[in-house]
């Protein structure tokens, strides 16, 4: 389930293997925890986010992706170089 959640965030943000992004989901004390970092290719503009939830990993993935989009992750990942 964690792998599917991680991939869901990457898909939602239209990231690929060249994107400067890190996503990790794990189960902690019965709750899902999703951590992420997004930046420009040069490492600037770093956005870090942590989400914890009691639902499914995929529900938390949607919430994490929305939070990252709200903080400007799409702009960082898809700027013209």
PDB file of N, CA, C and O in Angstrom:
ATOM      1  N   UNK A   1       0.829  -1.198   0.000  1.00  0.00           N
ATOM      2  CA  UNK A   1       0.000   0.000   0.000  1.00  0.00           C
ATOM      3  C   UNK A   1       0.870   1.259   0.000  1.00  0.00           C
ATOM      4  O   UNK A   1       0.516   2.241  -0.638  1.00  0.00           O
ATOM      5  N   UNK A   2       2.000   1.230   0.702  1.00  0.00           N
ATOM      6  CA  UNK A   2       2.888   2.390   0.745  1.00  0.00           C
ATOM      7  C   UNK A   2       3.428   2.722  -0.647  1.00  0.00           C
ATOM      8  O   UNK A   2       3.450   3.892  -1.049  1.00  0.00           O
ATOM      9  N   UNK A   3       3.832   1.720  -1.381  1.00  0.00           N
ATOM     10  CA  UNK A   3       4.366   1.932  -2.727  1.00  0.00           C
ATOM     11  C   UNK A   3       3.323   2.581  -3.628  1.00  0.00           C
ATOM     12  O   UNK A   3       3.628   3.522  -4.362  1.00  0.00           O
ATOM     13  N   UNK A   4       2.080   2.119  -3.556  1.00  0.00           N
ATOM     14  CA  UNK A   4       1.015   2.695  -4.369  1.00  0.00           C
ATOM     15  C   UNK A   4       0.753   4.158  -3.980  1.00  0.00           C
ATOM     16  O   UNK A   4       0.501   5.003  -4.842  1.00  0.00           O
ATOM     17  N   UNK A   5       0.824   4.457  -2.699  1.00  0.00           N
ATOM     18  CA  UNK A   5       0.631   5.829  -2.234  1.00  0.00           C
ATOM     19  C   UNK A   5       1.760   6.734  -2.734  1.00  0.00           C
ATOM     20  O   UNK A   5       1.516   7.857  -3.194  1.00  0.00           O
ATOM     21  N   UNK A   6       2.992   6.260  -2.651  1.00  0.00           N
ATOM     22  CA  UNK A   6       4.131   7.048  -3.123  1.00  0.00           C
ATOM     23  C   UNK A   6       3.988   7.339  -4.612  1.00  0.00           C
ATOM     24  O   UNK A   6       4.177   8.473  -5.065  1.00  0.00           O
ATOM     25  N   UNK A   7       3.631   6.325  -5.375  1.00  0.00           N
ATOM     26  CA  UNK A   7       3.462   6.504  -6.810  1.00  0.00           C
ATOM     27  C   UNK A   7       2.280   7.423  -7.130  1.00  0.00           C
ATOM     28  O   UNK A   7       2.315   8.173  -8.103  1.00  0.00           O
ATOM     29  N   UNK A   8       1.239   7.375  -6.313  1.00  0.00           N
ATOM     30  CA  UNK A   8       0.073   8.246  -6.527  1.00  0.00           C
ATOM     31  C   UNK A   8       0.469   9.714  -6.397  1.00  0.00           C
ATOM     32  O   UNK A   8       0.009  10.560  -7.180  1.00  0.00           O
ATOM     33  N   UNK A   9       1.318  10.034  -5.424  1.00  0.00           N
ATOM     34  CA  UNK A   9       1.771  11.420  -5.260  1.00  0.00           C
ATOM     35  C   UNK A   9       2.614  11.832  -6.469  1.00  0.00           C
ATOM     36  O   UNK A   9       2.427  12.920  -7.025  1.00  0.00           O
ATOM     37  N   UNK A  10       3.524  10.970  -6.888  1.00  0.00           N
ATOM     38  CA  UNK A  10       4.355  11.282  -8.055  1.00  0.00           C
ATOM     39  C   UNK A  10       3.494  11.511  -9.295  1.00  0.00           C
ATOM     40  O   UNK A  10       3.719  12.463 -10.053  1.00  0.00           O
ATOM     41  N   UNK A  11       2.502  10.662  -9.505  1.00  0.00           N
ATOM     42  CA  UNK A  11       1.595  10.799 -10.646  1.00  0.00           C
ATOM     43  C   UNK A  11       0.809  12.098 -10.549  1.00  0.00           C
ATOM     44  O   UNK A  11       0.679  12.832 -11.528  1.00  0.00           O
ATOM     45  N   UNK A  12       0.289  12.391  -9.373  1.00  0.00           N
ATOM     46  CA  UNK A  12      -0.508  13.606  -9.167  1.00  0.00           C
ATOM     47  C   UNK A  12       0.301  14.858  -9.484  1.00  0.00           C
ATOM     48  O   UNK A  12      -0.218  15.813 -10.062  1.00  0.00           O
ATOM     49  N   UNK A  13       1.577  14.864  -9.131  1.00  0.00           N
ATOM     50  CA  UNK A  13       2.443  16.024  -9.363  1.00  0.00           C
ATOM     51  C   UNK A  13       3.127  15.980 -10.724  1.00  0.00           C
ATOM     52  O   UNK A  13       3.948  16.844 -11.029  1.00  0.00           O
ATOM     53  N   UNK A  14       2.800  14.973 -11.532  1.00  0.00           N
ATOM     54  CA  UNK A  14       3.380  14.795 -12.863  1.00  0.00           C
ATOM     55  C   UNK A  14       4.902  14.747 -12.812  1.00  0.00           C
ATOM     56  O   UNK A  14       5.599  15.306 -13.663  1.00  0.00           O
ATOM     57  N   UNK A  15       5.425  14.081 -11.785  1.00  0.00           N
ATOM     58  CA  UNK A  15       6.871  13.941 -11.613  1.00  0.00           C
ATOM     59  C   UNK A  15       7.373  12.751 -12.422  1.00  0.00           C
ATOM     60  O   UNK A  15       6.620  11.829 -12.730  1.00  0.00           O
ATOM     61  N   UNK A  16       8.650  12.791 -12.743  1.00  0.00           N
ATOM     62  CA  UNK A  16       9.265  11.666 -13.445  1.00  0.00           C
ATOM     63  C   UNK A  16      10.627  11.375 -12.820  1.00  0.00           C
ATOM     64  O   UNK A  16      10.969  11.939 -11.774  1.00  0.00           O
ATOM     65  N   UNK A  17      11.394  10.522 -13.467  1.00  0.00           N
ATOM     66  CA  UNK A  17      12.665  10.103 -12.871  1.00  0.00           C
ATOM     67  C   UNK A  17      13.692  11.234 -12.828  1.00  0.00           C
ATOM     68  O   UNK A  17      14.728  11.101 -12.182  1.00  0.00           O
ATOM     69  N   UNK A  18      13.421  12.344 -13.489  1.00  0.00           N
ATOM     70  CA  UNK A  18      14.331  13.490 -13.470  1.00  0.00           C
ATOM     71  C   UNK A  18      13.892  14.557 -12.473  1.00  0.00           C
ATOM     72  O   UNK A  18      14.592  15.545 -12.281  1.00  0.00           O
ATOM     73  N   UNK A  19      12.743  14.358 -11.840  1.00  0.00           N
ATOM     74  CA  UNK A  19      12.211  15.340 -10.890  1.00  0.00           C
ATOM     75  C   UNK A  19      12.965  15.275  -9.569  1.00  0.00           C
ATOM     76  O   UNK A  19      13.360  14.199  -9.118  1.00  0.00           O
ATOM     77  N   UNK A  20      13.148  16.427  -8.959  1.00  0.00           N
ATOM     78  CA  UNK A  20      13.802  16.515  -7.653  1.00  0.00           C
ATOM     79  C   UNK A  20      12.706  16.385  -6.587  1.00  0.00           C
ATOM     80  O   UNK A  20      12.151  17.379  -6.114  1.00  0.00           O
ATOM     81  N   UNK A  21      12.385  15.127  -6.253  1.00  0.00           N
ATOM     82  CA  UNK A  21      11.278  14.851  -5.342  1.00  0.00           C
ATOM     83  C   UNK A  21      11.582  13.572  -4.561  1.00  0.00           C
ATOM     84  O   UNK A  21      12.179  12.640  -5.091  1.00  0.00           O
ATOM     85  N   UNK A  22      11.175  13.576  -3.312  1.00  0.00           N
ATOM     86  CA  UNK A  22      11.303  12.379  -2.463  1.00  0.00           C
ATOM     87  C   UNK A  22       9.983  12.186  -1.729  1.00  0.00           C
ATOM     88  O   UNK A  22       9.436  13.143  -1.169  1.00  0.00           O
ATOM     89  N   UNK A  23       9.454  10.984  -1.772  1.00  0.00           N
ATOM     90  CA  UNK A  23       8.190  10.649  -1.109  1.00  0.00           C
ATOM     91  C   UNK A  23       8.391   9.337  -0.369  1.00  0.00           C
ATOM     92  O   UNK A  23       8.945   8.385  -0.929  1.00  0.00           O
ATOM     93  N   UNK A  24       7.927   9.284   0.873  1.00  0.00           N
ATOM     94  CA  UNK A  24       8.016   8.034   1.643  1.00  0.00           C
ATOM     95  C   UNK A  24       6.778   7.897   2.523  1.00  0.00           C
ATOM     96  O   UNK A  24       6.412   8.826   3.241  1.00  0.00           O
ATOM     97  N   UNK A  25       6.148   6.730   2.453  1.00  0.00           N
ATOM     98  CA  UNK A  25       5.005   6.417   3.302  1.00  0.00           C
ATOM     99  C   UNK A  25       5.367   5.253   4.208  1.00  0.00           C
ATOM    100  O   UNK A  25       6.041   4.315   3.790  1.00  0.00           O
ATOM    101  N   UNK A  26       4.923   5.326   5.448  1.00  0.00           N
ATOM    102  CA  UNK A  26       5.139   4.228   6.391  1.00  0.00           C
ATOM    103  C   UNK A  26       3.998   4.214   7.394  1.00  0.00           C
ATOM    104  O   UNK A  26       3.257   5.182   7.532  1.00  0.00           O
ATOM    105  N   UNK A  27       3.876   3.096   8.080  1.00  0.00           N
ATOM    106  CA  UNK A  27       2.833   2.928   9.086  1.00  0.00           C
ATOM    107  C   UNK A  27       3.485   3.115  10.454  1.00  0.00           C
ATOM    108  O   UNK A  27       4.454   2.446  10.783  1.00  0.00           O
ATOM    109  N   UNK A  28       2.940   4.044  11.257  1.00  0.00           N
ATOM    110  CA  UNK A  28       3.482   4.347  12.580  1.00  0.00           C
ATOM    111  C   UNK A  28       2.330   4.336  13.580  1.00  0.00           C
ATOM    112  O   UNK A  28       1.389   5.132  13.452  1.00  0.00           O
ATOM    113  N   UNK A  29       2.390   3.423  14.525  1.00  0.00           N
ATOM    114  CA  UNK A  29       1.373   3.312  15.577  1.00  0.00           C
ATOM    115  C   UNK A  29      -0.046   3.294  15.013  1.00  0.00           C
ATOM    116  O   UNK A  29      -0.940   3.995  15.477  1.00  0.00           O
ATOM    117  N   UNK A  30      -0.242   2.508  13.960  1.00  0.00           N
ATOM    118  CA  UNK A  30      -1.565   2.330  13.376  1.00  0.00           C
ATOM    119  C   UNK A  30      -2.022   3.414  12.434  1.00  0.00           C
ATOM    120  O   UNK A  30      -3.131   3.356  11.910  1.00  0.00           O
ATOM    121  N   UNK A  31      -1.193   4.424  12.182  1.00  0.00           N
ATOM    122  CA  UNK A  31      -1.545   5.514  11.268  1.00  0.00           C
ATOM    123  C   UNK A  31      -0.522   5.583  10.147  1.00  0.00           C
ATOM    124  O   UNK A  31       0.640   5.230  10.331  1.00  0.00           O
ATOM    125  N   UNK A  32      -0.979   6.048   9.002  1.00  0.00           N
ATOM    126  CA  UNK A  32      -0.065   6.263   7.891  1.00  0.00           C
ATOM    127  C   UNK A  32       0.623   7.607   8.049  1.00  0.00           C
ATOM    128  O   UNK A  32       0.017   8.578   8.470  1.00  0.00           O
ATOM    129  N   UNK A  33       1.909   7.638   7.691  1.00  0.00           N
ATOM    130  CA  UNK A  33       2.683   8.864   7.704  1.00  0.00           C
ATOM    131  C   UNK A  33       3.320   9.015   6.331  1.00  0.00           C
ATOM    132  O   UNK A  33       3.949   8.075   5.822  1.00  0.00           O
ATOM    133  N   UNK A  34       3.133  10.172   5.730  1.00  0.00           N
ATOM    134  CA  UNK A  34       3.746  10.468   4.443  1.00  0.00           C
ATOM    135  C   UNK A  34       4.665  11.658   4.579  1.00  0.00           C
ATOM    136  O   UNK A  34       4.256  12.706   5.074  1.00  0.00           O
ATOM    137  N   UNK A  35       5.902  11.495   4.184  1.00  0.00           N
ATOM    138  CA  UNK A  35       6.863  12.592   4.216  1.00  0.00           C
ATOM    139  C   UNK A  35       7.312  12.884   2.786  1.00  0.00           C
ATOM    140  O   UNK A  35       7.365  11.995   1.946  1.00  0.00           O
ATOM    141  N   UNK A  36       7.636  14.140   2.535  1.00  0.00           N
ATOM    142  CA  UNK A  36       8.020  14.513   1.185  1.00  0.00           C
ATOM    143  C   UNK A  36       8.964  15.705   1.184  1.00  0.00           C
ATOM    144  O   UNK A  36       8.972  16.504   2.112  1.00  0.00           O
ATOM    145  N   UNK A  37       9.733  15.770   0.107  1.00  0.00           N
ATOM    146  CA  UNK A  37      10.572  16.929  -0.182  1.00  0.00           C
ATOM    147  C   UNK A  37      10.504  17.163  -1.688  1.00  0.00           C
ATOM    148  O   UNK A  37      10.610  16.219  -2.474  1.00  0.00           O
ATOM    149  N   UNK A  38      10.329  18.418  -2.073  1.00  0.00           N
ATOM    150  CA  UNK A  38      10.285  18.805  -3.482  1.00  0.00           C
ATOM    151  C   UNK A  38      11.160  20.045  -3.633  1.00  0.00           C
ATOM    152  O   UNK A  38      11.143  20.919  -2.768  1.00  0.00           O
ATOM    153  N   UNK A  39      11.921  20.109  -4.722  1.00  0.00           N
ATOM    154  CA  UNK A  39      12.782  21.268  -4.966  1.00  0.00           C
ATOM    155  C   UNK A  39      13.022  21.430  -6.461  1.00  0.00           C
ATOM    156  O   UNK A  39      12.669  20.559  -7.261  1.00  0.00           O
ATOM    157  N   UNK A  40      13.646  22.544  -6.811  1.00  0.00           N
ATOM    158  CA  UNK A  40      14.123  22.731  -8.182  1.00  0.00           C
ATOM    159  C   UNK A  40      15.291  21.766  -8.405  1.00  0.00           C
ATOM    160  O   UNK A  40      15.842  21.232  -7.455  1.00  0.00           O
ATOM    161  N   UNK A  41      15.688  21.626  -9.650  1.00  0.00           N
ATOM    162  CA  UNK A  41      16.809  20.729  -9.972  1.00  0.00           C
ATOM    163  C   UNK A  41      18.089  21.119  -9.257  1.00  0.00           C
ATOM    164  O   UNK A  41      18.906  20.265  -8.923  1.00  0.00           O
ATOM    165  N   UNK A  42      18.277  22.423  -8.984  1.00  0.00           N
ATOM    166  CA  UNK A  42      19.493  22.864  -8.306  1.00  0.00           C
ATOM    167  C   UNK A  42      19.378  22.778  -6.777  1.00  0.00           C
ATOM    168  O   UNK A  42      20.287  23.157  -6.056  1.00  0.00           O
ATOM    169  N   UNK A  43      18.242  22.282  -6.286  1.00  0.00           N
ATOM    170  CA  UNK A  43      18.047  22.114  -4.843  1.00  0.00           C
ATOM    171  C   UNK A  43      17.421  23.313  -4.157  1.00  0.00           C
ATOM    172  O   UNK A  43      17.099  23.260  -2.976  1.00  0.00           O
ATOM    173  N   UNK A  44      17.224  24.398  -4.873  1.00  0.00           N
ATOM    174  CA  UNK A  44      16.635  25.589  -4.262  1.00  0.00           C
ATOM    175  C   UNK A  44      15.118  25.462  -4.189  1.00  0.00           C
ATOM    176  O   UNK A  44      14.511  24.617  -4.840  1.00  0.00           O
ATOM    177  N   UNK A  45      14.497  26.320  -3.399  1.00  0.00           N
ATOM    178  CA  UNK A  45      13.042  26.338  -3.279  1.00  0.00           C
ATOM    179  C   UNK A  45      12.471  25.136  -2.560  1.00  0.00           C
ATOM    180  O   UNK A  45      11.337  24.747  -2.804  1.00  0.00           O
ATOM    181  N   UNK A  46      13.225  24.545  -1.685  1.00  0.00           N
ATOM    182  CA  UNK A  46      12.837  23.294  -1.024  1.00  0.00           C
ATOM    183  C   UNK A  46      11.509  23.405  -0.274  1.00  0.00           C
ATOM    184  O   UNK A  46      11.284  24.335   0.485  1.00  0.00           O
ATOM    185  N   UNK A  47      10.634  22.446  -0.531  1.00  0.00           N
ATOM    186  CA  UNK A  47       9.367  22.317   0.192  1.00  0.00           C
ATOM    187  C   UNK A  47       9.405  20.970   0.904  1.00  0.00           C
ATOM    188  O   UNK A  47       9.632  19.937   0.273  1.00  0.00           O
ATOM    189  N   UNK A  48       9.206  20.987   2.211  1.00  0.00           N
ATOM    190  CA  UNK A  48       9.113  19.747   2.988  1.00  0.00           C
ATOM    191  C   UNK A  48       7.710  19.662   3.562  1.00  0.00           C
ATOM    192  O   UNK A  48       7.145  20.673   3.971  1.00  0.00           O
ATOM    193  N   UNK A  49       7.180  18.463   3.611  1.00  0.00           N
ATOM    194  CA  UNK A  49       5.834  18.300   4.149  1.00  0.00           C
ATOM    195  C   UNK A  49       5.715  16.943   4.826  1.00  0.00           C
ATOM    196  O   UNK A  49       6.315  15.962   4.400  1.00  0.00           O
ATOM    197  N   UNK A  50       4.933  16.917   5.886  1.00  0.00           N
ATOM    198  CA  UNK A  50       4.640  15.692   6.630  1.00  0.00           C
ATOM    199  C   UNK A  50       3.140  15.632   6.834  1.00  0.00           C
ATOM    200  O   UNK A  50       2.531  16.616   7.251  1.00  0.00           O
ATOM    201  N   UNK A  51       2.539  14.502   6.510  1.00  0.00           N
ATOM    202  CA  UNK A  51       1.106  14.294   6.728  1.00  0.00           C
ATOM    203  C   UNK A  51       0.942  12.997   7.510  1.00  0.00           C
ATOM    204  O   UNK A  51       1.614  12.000   7.218  1.00  0.00           O
ATOM    205  N   UNK A  52       0.072  12.995   8.482  1.00  0.00           N
ATOM    206  CA  UNK A  52      -0.248  11.794   9.257  1.00  0.00           C
ATOM    207  C   UNK A  52      -1.762  11.636   9.236  1.00  0.00           C
ATOM    208  O   UNK A  52      -2.494  12.609   9.416  1.00  0.00           O
ATOM    209  N   UNK A  53      -2.223  10.418   8.995  1.00  0.00           N
ATOM    210  CA  UNK A  53      -3.663  10.199   8.950  1.00  0.00           C
ATOM    211  C   UNK A  53      -4.046   8.781   9.311  1.00  0.00           C
ATOM    212  O   UNK A  53      -3.241   7.862   9.195  1.00  0.00           O
ATOM    213  N   UNK A  54      -5.281   8.613   9.724  1.00  0.00           N
ATOM    214  CA  UNK A  54      -5.775   7.313  10.139  1.00  0.00           C
ATOM    215  C   UNK A  54      -6.482   6.540   9.055  1.00  0.00           C
ATOM    216  O   UNK A  54      -6.851   5.399   9.253  1.00  0.00           O
ATOM    217  N   UNK A  55      -6.704   7.159   7.880  1.00  0.00           N
ATOM    218  CA  UNK A  55      -7.374   6.468   6.783  1.00  0.00           C
ATOM    219  C   UNK A  55      -6.401   5.583   6.025  1.00  0.00           C
ATOM    220  O   UNK A  55      -5.390   5.134   6.552  1.00  0.00           O
ATOM    221  N   UNK A  56      -6.687   5.377   4.757  1.00  0.00           N
ATOM    222  CA  UNK A  56      -5.809   4.557   3.926  1.00  0.00           C
ATOM    223  C   UNK A  56      -4.604   5.373   3.464  1.00  0.00           C
ATOM    224  O   UNK A  56      -4.613   6.616   3.496  1.00  0.00           O
ATOM    225  N   UNK A  57      -3.578   4.683   3.011  1.00  0.00           N
ATOM    226  CA  UNK A  57      -2.392   5.351   2.490  1.00  0.00           C
ATOM    227  C   UNK A  57      -2.739   6.169   1.253  1.00  0.00           C
ATOM    228  O   UNK A  57      -2.214   7.272   1.061  1.00  0.00           O
ATOM    229  N   UNK A  58      -3.649   5.675   0.410  1.00  0.00           N
ATOM    230  CA  UNK A  58      -4.025   6.414  -0.793  1.00  0.00           C
ATOM    231  C   UNK A  58      -4.798   7.686  -0.461  1.00  0.00           C
ATOM    232  O   UNK A  58      -4.630   8.710  -1.134  1.00  0.00           O
ATOM    233  N   UNK A  59      -5.620   7.656   0.571  1.00  0.00           N
ATOM    234  CA  UNK A  59      -6.308   8.877   1.004  1.00  0.00           C
ATOM    235  C   UNK A  59      -5.293   9.909   1.485  1.00  0.00           C
ATOM    236  O   UNK A  59      -5.395  11.097   1.179  1.00  0.00           O
ATOM    237  N   UNK A  60      -4.310   9.452   2.232  1.00  0.00           N
ATOM    238  CA  UNK A  60      -3.273  10.350   2.723  1.00  0.00           C
ATOM    239  C   UNK A  60      -2.421  10.877   1.564  1.00  0.00           C
ATOM    240  O   UNK A  60      -2.007  12.035   1.567  1.00  0.00           O
ATOM    241  N   UNK A  61      -2.192  10.038   0.551  1.00  0.00           N
ATOM    242  CA  UNK A  61      -1.423  10.466  -0.621  1.00  0.00           C
ATOM    243  C   UNK A  61      -2.120  11.623  -1.328  1.00  0.00           C
ATOM    244  O   UNK A  61      -1.467  12.593  -1.729  1.00  0.00           O
ATOM    245  N   UNK A  62      -3.433  11.545  -1.476  1.00  0.00           N
ATOM    246  CA  UNK A  62      -4.176  12.630  -2.117  1.00  0.00           C
ATOM    247  C   UNK A  62      -4.059  13.919  -1.314  1.00  0.00           C
ATOM    248  O   UNK A  62      -3.881  15.013  -1.878  1.00  0.00           O
ATOM    249  N   UNK A  63      -4.119  13.802   0.006  1.00  0.00           N
ATOM    250  CA  UNK A  63      -3.993  14.976   0.868  1.00  0.00           C
ATOM    251  C   UNK A  63      -2.586  15.569   0.776  1.00  0.00           C
ATOM    252  O   UNK A  63      -2.423  16.790   0.676  1.00  0.00           O
ATOM    253  N   UNK A  64      -1.573  14.712   0.787  1.00  0.00           N
ATOM    254  CA  UNK A  64      -0.191  15.173   0.698  1.00  0.00           C
ATOM    255  C   UNK A  64       0.059  15.871  -0.637  1.00  0.00           C
ATOM    256  O   UNK A  64       0.650  16.954  -0.682  1.00  0.00           O
ATOM    257  N   UNK A  65      -0.410  15.286  -1.724  1.00  0.00           N
ATOM    258  CA  UNK A  65      -0.228  15.890  -3.045  1.00  0.00           C
ATOM    259  C   UNK A  65      -0.917  17.256  -3.113  1.00  0.00           C
ATOM    260  O   UNK A  65      -0.360  18.214  -3.654  1.00  0.00           O
ATOM    261  N   UNK A  66      -2.116  17.361  -2.568  1.00  0.00           N
ATOM    262  CA  UNK A  66      -2.835  18.635  -2.572  1.00  0.00           C
ATOM    263  C   UNK A  66      -2.082  19.692  -1.769  1.00  0.00           C
ATOM    264  O   UNK A  66      -1.989  20.853  -2.185  1.00  0.00           O
ATOM    265  N   UNK A  67      -1.543  19.298  -0.631  1.00  0.00           N
ATOM    266  CA  UNK A  67      -0.769  20.234   0.187  1.00  0.00           C
ATOM    267  C   UNK A  67       0.467  20.702  -0.565  1.00  0.00           C
ATOM    268  O   UNK A  67       0.790  21.897  -0.581  1.00  0.00           O
ATOM    269  N   UNK A  68       1.171  19.775  -1.210  1.00  0.00           N
ATOM    270  CA  UNK A  68       2.363  20.142  -1.978  1.00  0.00           C
ATOM    271  C   UNK A  68       2.013  21.066  -3.140  1.00  0.00           C
ATOM    272  O   UNK A  68       2.721  22.054  -3.382  1.00  0.00           O
ATOM    273  N   UNK A  69       0.920  20.783  -3.846  1.00  0.00           N
ATOM    274  CA  UNK A  69       0.488  21.674  -4.930  1.00  0.00           C
ATOM    275  C   UNK A  69       0.189  23.064  -4.383  1.00  0.00           C
ATOM    276  O   UNK A  69       0.565  24.070  -4.986  1.00  0.00           O
ATOM    277  N   UNK A  70      -0.478  23.127  -3.232  1.00  0.00           N
ATOM    278  CA  UNK A  70      -0.804  24.406  -2.615  1.00  0.00           C
ATOM    279  C   UNK A  70       0.412  25.212  -2.202  1.00  0.00           C
ATOM    280  O   UNK A  70       0.358  26.440  -2.094  1.00  0.00           O
ATOM    281  N   UNK A  71       1.518  24.532  -1.955  1.00  0.00           N
ATOM    282  CA  UNK A  71       2.758  25.208  -1.565  1.00  0.00           C
ATOM    283  C   UNK A  71       3.675  25.496  -2.751  1.00  0.00           C
ATOM    284  O   UNK A  71       4.794  25.947  -2.569  1.00  0.00           O
ATOM    285  N   UNK A  72       3.205  25.207  -3.978  1.00  0.00           N
ATOM    286  CA  UNK A  72       3.980  25.558  -5.167  1.00  0.00           C
ATOM    287  C   UNK A  72       4.837  24.456  -5.754  1.00  0.00           C
ATOM    288  O   UNK A  72       5.719  24.723  -6.575  1.00  0.00           O
ATOM    289  N   UNK A  73       4.593  23.209  -5.393  1.00  0.00           N
ATOM    290  CA  UNK A  73       5.416  22.105  -5.891  1.00  0.00           C
ATOM    291  C   UNK A  73       5.369  21.966  -7.411  1.00  0.00           C
ATOM    292  O   UNK A  73       6.392  21.693  -8.045  1.00  0.00           O
ATOM    293  N   UNK A  74       4.202  22.175  -8.004  1.00  0.00           N
ATOM    294  CA  UNK A  74       4.088  22.045  -9.465  1.00  0.00           C
ATOM    295  C   UNK A  74       4.992  23.049 -10.167  1.00  0.00           C
ATOM    296  O   UNK A  74       5.661  22.706 -11.145  1.00  0.00           O
ATOM    297  N   UNK A  75       5.037  24.265  -9.662  1.00  0.00           N
ATOM    298  CA  UNK A  75       5.880  25.294 -10.262  1.00  0.00           C
ATOM    299  C   UNK A  75       7.361  24.926 -10.152  1.00  0.00           C
ATOM    300  O   UNK A  75       8.125  25.084 -11.099  1.00  0.00           O
ATOM    301  N   UNK A  76       7.763  24.413  -8.992  1.00  0.00           N
ATOM    302  CA  UNK A  76       9.170  24.010  -8.814  1.00  0.00           C
ATOM    303  C   UNK A  76       9.538  22.858  -9.734  1.00  0.00           C
ATOM    304  O   UNK A  76      10.618  22.862 -10.332  1.00  0.00           O
ATOM    305  N   UNK A  77       8.670  21.879  -9.827  1.00  0.00           N
ATOM    306  CA  UNK A  77       8.976  20.685 -10.617  1.00  0.00           C
ATOM    307  C   UNK A  77       8.934  20.926 -12.120  1.00  0.00           C
ATOM    308  O   UNK A  77       9.594  20.205 -12.874  1.00  0.00           O
ATOM    309  N   UNK A  78       8.181  21.915 -12.556  1.00  0.00           N
ATOM    310  CA  UNK A  78       7.954  22.070 -13.988  1.00  0.00           C
ATOM    311  C   UNK A  78       8.389  23.417 -14.536  1.00  0.00           C
ATOM    312  O   UNK A  78       7.941  23.835 -15.603  1.00  0.00           O
ATOM    313  N   UNK A  79       9.299  24.088 -13.836  1.00  0.00           N
ATOM    314  CA  UNK A  79       9.852  25.350 -14.342  1.00  0.00           C
ATOM    315  C   UNK A  79      10.672  25.072 -15.577  1.00  0.00           C
ATOM    316  O   UNK A  79      11.334  24.040 -15.683  1.00  0.00           O
ATOM    317  N   UNK A  80      10.672  26.013 -16.504  1.00  0.00           N
ATOM    318  CA  UNK A  80      11.540  25.916 -17.685  1.00  0.00           C
ATOM    319  C   UNK A  80      12.966  26.194 -17.224  1.00  0.00           C
ATOM    320  O   UNK A  80      13.227  27.143 -16.504  1.00  0.00           O
ATOM    321  N   UNK A  81      13.863  25.360 -17.626  1.00  0.00           N
ATOM    322  CA  UNK A  81      15.268  25.510 -17.239  1.00  0.00           C
ATOM    323  C   UNK A  81      16.022  26.307 -18.267  1.00  0.00           C
ATOM    324  O   UNK A  81      15.868  26.256 -19.402  1.00  0.00           O
TER     325      UNK A  81
END
